[in-house]
Coordinates of N, CA, C and O in Angstrom, one line a residue:
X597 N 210.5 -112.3 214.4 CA 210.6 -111.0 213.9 C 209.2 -110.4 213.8 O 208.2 -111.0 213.5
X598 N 209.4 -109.1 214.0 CA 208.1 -108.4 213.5 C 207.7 -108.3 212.1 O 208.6 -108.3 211.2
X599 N 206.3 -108.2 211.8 CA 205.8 -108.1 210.4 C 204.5 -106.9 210.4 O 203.8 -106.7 211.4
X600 N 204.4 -106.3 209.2 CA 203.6 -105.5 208.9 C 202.3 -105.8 208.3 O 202.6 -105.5 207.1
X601 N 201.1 -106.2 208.3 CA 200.3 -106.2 207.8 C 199.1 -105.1 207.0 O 198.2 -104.5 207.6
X602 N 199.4 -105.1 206.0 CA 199.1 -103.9 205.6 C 197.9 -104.0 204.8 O 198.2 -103.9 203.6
X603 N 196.7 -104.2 204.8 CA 195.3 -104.3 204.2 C 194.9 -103.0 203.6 O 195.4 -102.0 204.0
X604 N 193.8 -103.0 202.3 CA 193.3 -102.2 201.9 C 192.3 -102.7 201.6 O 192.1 -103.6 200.8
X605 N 191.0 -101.9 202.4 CA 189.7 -102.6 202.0 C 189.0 -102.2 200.2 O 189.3 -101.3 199.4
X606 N 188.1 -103.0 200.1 CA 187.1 -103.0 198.6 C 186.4 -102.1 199.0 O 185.8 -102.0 200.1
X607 N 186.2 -101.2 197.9 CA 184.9 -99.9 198.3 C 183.4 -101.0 198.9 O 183.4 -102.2 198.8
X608 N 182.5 -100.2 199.5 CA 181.7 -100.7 200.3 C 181.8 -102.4 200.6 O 181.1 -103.3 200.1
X609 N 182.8 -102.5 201.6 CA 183.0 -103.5 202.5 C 182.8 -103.4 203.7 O 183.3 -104.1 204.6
X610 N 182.1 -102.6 203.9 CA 181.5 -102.4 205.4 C 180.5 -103.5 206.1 O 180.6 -104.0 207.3
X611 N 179.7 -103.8 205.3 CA 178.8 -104.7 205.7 C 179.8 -105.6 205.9 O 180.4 -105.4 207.0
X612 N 180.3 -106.6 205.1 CA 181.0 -107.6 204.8 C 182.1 -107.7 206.6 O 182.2 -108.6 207.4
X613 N 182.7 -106.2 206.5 CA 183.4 -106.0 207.3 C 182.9 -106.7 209.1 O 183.4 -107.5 209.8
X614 N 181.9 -106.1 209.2 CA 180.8 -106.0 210.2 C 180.1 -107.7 210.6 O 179.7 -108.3 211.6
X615 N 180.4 -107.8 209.3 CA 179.9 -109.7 209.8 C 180.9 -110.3 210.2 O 180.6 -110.9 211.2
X616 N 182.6 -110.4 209.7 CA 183.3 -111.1 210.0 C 183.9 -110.3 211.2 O 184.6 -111.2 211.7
X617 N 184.1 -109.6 211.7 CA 184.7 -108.8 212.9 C 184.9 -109.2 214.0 O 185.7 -108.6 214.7
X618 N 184.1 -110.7 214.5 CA 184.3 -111.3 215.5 C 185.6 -112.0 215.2 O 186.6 -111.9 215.8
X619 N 185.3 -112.7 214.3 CA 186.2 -113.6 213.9 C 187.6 -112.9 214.1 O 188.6 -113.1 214.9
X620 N 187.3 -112.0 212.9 CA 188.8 -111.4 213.1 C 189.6 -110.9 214.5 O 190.8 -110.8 214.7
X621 N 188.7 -110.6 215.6 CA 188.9 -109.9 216.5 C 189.6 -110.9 217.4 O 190.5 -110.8 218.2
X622 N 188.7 -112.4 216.8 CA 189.0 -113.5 217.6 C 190.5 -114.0 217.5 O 191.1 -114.3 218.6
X623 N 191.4 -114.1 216.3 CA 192.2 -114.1 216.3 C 193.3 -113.0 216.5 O 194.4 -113.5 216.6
X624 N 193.3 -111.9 216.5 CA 193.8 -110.7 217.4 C 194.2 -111.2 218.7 O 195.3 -111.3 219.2
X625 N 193.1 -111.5 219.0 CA 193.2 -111.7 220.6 C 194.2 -112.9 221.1 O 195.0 -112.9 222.0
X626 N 193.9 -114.0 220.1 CA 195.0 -114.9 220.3 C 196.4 -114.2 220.0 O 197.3 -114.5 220.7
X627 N 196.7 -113.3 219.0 CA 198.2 -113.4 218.9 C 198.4 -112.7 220.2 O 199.2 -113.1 221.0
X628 N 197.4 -111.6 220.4 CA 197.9 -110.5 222.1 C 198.5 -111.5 223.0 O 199.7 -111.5 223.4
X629 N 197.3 -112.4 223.5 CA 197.7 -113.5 224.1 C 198.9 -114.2 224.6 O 199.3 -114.6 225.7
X630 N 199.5 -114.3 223.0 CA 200.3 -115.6 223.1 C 201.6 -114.2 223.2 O 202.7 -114.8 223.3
X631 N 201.7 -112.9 223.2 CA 202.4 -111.8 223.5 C 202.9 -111.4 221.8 O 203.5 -110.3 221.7
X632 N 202.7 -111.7 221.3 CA 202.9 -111.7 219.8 C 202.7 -110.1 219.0 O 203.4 -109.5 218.2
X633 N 201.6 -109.6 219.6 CA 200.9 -108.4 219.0 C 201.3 -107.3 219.6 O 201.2 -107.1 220.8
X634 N 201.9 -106.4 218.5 CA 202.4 -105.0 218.7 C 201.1 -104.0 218.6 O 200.8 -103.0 219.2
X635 N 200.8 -104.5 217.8 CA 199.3 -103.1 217.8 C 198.5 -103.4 216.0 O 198.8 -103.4 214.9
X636 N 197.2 -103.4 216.9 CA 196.3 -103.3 215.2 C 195.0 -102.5 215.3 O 194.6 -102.2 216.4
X637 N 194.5 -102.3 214.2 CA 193.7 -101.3 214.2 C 193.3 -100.9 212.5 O 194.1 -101.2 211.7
X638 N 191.9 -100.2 212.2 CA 191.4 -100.2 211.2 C 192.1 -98.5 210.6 O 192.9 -97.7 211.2
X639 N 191.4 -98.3 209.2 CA 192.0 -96.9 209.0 C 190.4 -96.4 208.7 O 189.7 -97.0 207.9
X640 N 190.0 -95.4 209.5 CA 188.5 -94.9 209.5 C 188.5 -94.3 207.6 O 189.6 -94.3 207.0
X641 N 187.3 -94.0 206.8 CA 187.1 -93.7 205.8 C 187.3 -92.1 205.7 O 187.6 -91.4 204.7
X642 N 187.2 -91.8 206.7 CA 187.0 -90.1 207.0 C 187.9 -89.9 208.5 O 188.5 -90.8 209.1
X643 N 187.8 -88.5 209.0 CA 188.4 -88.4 209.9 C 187.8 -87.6 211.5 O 187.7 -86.5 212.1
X644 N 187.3 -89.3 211.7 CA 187.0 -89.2 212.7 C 186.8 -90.8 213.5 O 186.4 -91.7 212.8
X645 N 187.1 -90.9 214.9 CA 187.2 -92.4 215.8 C 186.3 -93.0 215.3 O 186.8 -94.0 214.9
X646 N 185.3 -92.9 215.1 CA 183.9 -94.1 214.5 C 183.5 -93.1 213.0 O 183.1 -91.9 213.1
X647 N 183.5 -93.7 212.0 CA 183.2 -93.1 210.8 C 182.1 -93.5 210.4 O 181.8 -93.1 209.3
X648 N 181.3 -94.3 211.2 CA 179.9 -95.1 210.6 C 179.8 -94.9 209.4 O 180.8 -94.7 208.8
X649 N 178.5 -94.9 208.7 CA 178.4 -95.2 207.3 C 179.6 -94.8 206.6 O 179.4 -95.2 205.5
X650 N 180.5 -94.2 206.6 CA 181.7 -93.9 206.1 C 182.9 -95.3 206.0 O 184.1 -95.2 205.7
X651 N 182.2 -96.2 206.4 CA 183.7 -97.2 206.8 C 184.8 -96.9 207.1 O 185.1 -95.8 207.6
X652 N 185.8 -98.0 206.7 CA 187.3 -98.3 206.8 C 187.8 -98.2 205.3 O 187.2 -98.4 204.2
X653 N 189.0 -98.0 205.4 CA 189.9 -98.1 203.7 C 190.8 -99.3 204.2 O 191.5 -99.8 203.3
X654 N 191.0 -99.7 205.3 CA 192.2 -100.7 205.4 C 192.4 -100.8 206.5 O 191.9 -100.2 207.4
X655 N 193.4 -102.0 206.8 CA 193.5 -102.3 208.5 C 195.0 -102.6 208.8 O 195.6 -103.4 208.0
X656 N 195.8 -102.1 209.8 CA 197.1 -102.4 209.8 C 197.5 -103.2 211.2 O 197.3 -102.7 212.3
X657 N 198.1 -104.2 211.0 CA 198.3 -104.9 212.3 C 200.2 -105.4 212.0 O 200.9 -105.6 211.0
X658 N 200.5 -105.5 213.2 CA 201.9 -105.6 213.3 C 202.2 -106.6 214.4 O 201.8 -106.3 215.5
X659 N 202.7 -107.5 214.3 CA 202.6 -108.9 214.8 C 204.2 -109.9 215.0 O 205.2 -110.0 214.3
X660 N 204.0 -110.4 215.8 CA 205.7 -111.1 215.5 C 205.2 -113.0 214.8 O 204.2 -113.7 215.1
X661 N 206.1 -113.1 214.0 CA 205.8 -114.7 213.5 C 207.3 -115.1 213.0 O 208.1 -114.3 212.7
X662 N 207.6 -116.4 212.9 CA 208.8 -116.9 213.2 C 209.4 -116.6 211.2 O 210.6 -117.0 210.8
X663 N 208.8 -116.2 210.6 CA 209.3 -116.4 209.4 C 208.0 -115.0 208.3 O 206.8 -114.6 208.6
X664 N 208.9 -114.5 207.3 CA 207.6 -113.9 206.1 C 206.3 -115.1 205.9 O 205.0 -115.1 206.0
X665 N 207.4 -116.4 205.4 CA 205.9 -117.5 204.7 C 204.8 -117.4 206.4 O 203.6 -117.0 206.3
X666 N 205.3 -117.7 207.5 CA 204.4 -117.5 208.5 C 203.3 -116.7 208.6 O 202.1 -117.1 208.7
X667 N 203.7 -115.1 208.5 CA 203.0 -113.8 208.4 C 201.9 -113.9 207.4 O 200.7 -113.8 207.7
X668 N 202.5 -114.2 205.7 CA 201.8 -114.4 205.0 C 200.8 -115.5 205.5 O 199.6 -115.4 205.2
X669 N 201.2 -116.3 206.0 CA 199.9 -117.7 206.2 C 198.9 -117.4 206.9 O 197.8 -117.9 206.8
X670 N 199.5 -116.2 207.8 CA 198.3 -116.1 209.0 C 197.5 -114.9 208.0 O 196.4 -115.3 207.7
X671 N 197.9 -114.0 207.6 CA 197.1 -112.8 206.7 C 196.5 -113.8 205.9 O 195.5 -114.1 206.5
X672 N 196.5 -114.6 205.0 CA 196.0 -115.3 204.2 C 194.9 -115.8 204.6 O 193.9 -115.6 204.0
X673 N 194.9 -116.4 205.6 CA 193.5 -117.2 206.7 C 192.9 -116.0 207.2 O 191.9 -116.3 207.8
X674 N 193.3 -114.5 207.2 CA 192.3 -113.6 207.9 C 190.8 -113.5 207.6 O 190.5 -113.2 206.5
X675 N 189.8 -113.9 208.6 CA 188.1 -113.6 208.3 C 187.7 -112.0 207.6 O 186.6 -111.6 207.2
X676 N 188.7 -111.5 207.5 CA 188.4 -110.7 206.9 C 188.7 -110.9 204.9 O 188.1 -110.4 204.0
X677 N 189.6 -111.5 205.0 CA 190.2 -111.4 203.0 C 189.2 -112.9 202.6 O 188.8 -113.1 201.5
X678 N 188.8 -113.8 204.0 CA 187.6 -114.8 203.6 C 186.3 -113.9 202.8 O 185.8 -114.0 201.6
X679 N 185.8 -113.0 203.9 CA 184.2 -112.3 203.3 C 185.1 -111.4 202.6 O 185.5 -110.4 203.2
X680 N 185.3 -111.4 201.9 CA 186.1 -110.4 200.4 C 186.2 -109.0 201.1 O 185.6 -108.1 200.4
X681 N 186.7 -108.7 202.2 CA 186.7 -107.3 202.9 C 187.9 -106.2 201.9 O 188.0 -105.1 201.5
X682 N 188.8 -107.5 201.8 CA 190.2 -106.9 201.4 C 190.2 -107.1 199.6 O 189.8 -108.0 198.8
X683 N 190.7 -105.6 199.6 CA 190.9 -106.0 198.0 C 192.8 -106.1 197.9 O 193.1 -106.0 196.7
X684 N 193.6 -106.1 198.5 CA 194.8 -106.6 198.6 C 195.2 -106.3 199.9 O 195.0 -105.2 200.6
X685 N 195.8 -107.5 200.2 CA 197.5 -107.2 202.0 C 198.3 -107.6 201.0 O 198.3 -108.2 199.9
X686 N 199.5 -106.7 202.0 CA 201.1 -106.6 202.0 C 201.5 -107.1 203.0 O 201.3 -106.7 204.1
X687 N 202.1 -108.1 202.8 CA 203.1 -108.2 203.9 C 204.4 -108.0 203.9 O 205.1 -108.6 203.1
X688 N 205.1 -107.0 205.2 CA 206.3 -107.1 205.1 C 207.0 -106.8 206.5 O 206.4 -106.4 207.5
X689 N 208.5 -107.2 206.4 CA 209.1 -107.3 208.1 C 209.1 -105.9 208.2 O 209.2 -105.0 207.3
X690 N 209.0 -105.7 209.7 CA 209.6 -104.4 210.1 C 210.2 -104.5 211.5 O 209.9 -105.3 212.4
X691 N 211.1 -103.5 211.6 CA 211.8 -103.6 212.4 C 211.5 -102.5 213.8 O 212.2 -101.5 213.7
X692 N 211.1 -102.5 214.5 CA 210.1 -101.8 215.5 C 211.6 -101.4 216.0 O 212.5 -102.2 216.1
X693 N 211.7 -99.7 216.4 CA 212.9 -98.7 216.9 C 212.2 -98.2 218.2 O 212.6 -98.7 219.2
X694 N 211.2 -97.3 218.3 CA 210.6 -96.7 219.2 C 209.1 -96.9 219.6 O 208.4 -97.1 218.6
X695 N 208.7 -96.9 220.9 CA 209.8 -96.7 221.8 C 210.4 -98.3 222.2 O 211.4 -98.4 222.9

């Protein structure tokens, strides 16, 4: 089933963000991989594609895993909620309609 991952970053986590980013990216790439990943992506601070010194407020990724405890396990291990990027995720199922 699909799941929602729903992050909200800690005011000035940008730095923080910026160091762990590989990491995170690194695991992204595995779920793509293994066909798993629906789509992820940050929420800019402001409104525009690169917000530089403005950061992110949150990151939303949408992913398939065999179970919630799964979803949760893998958000839990994110290099991102490691460097204190996140000040809370949500996890929850969703059910992908379109297209």
């Amino acid at each position: 089933m699909w799941y929602a991952i729903y992050a909200q970053d800690k005011p000035d986590s940008l730095a923080a963000r910026q160091t762990a980013r590989p990491a995170h990216l690194a695991r992204l790439d595995a779920l793509r991989d293994e066909g798993r990943l629906l789509l992820a992506g940050p929420f800019p601070a402001i409104d525009a594609q690169e917000p530089g010194p403005a950061g992110f407020t949150g990151s939303l990724i949408i992913a398939e895993f065999a179970d919630i405890a799964a979803a949760q396990a893998w958000a839990d291990a994110d290099p991102y909620r490691a460097a204190g990027v996140y000040a809370n995720v949500d996890v929850r199922p969703f059910r992908k309609v379109l297209p």
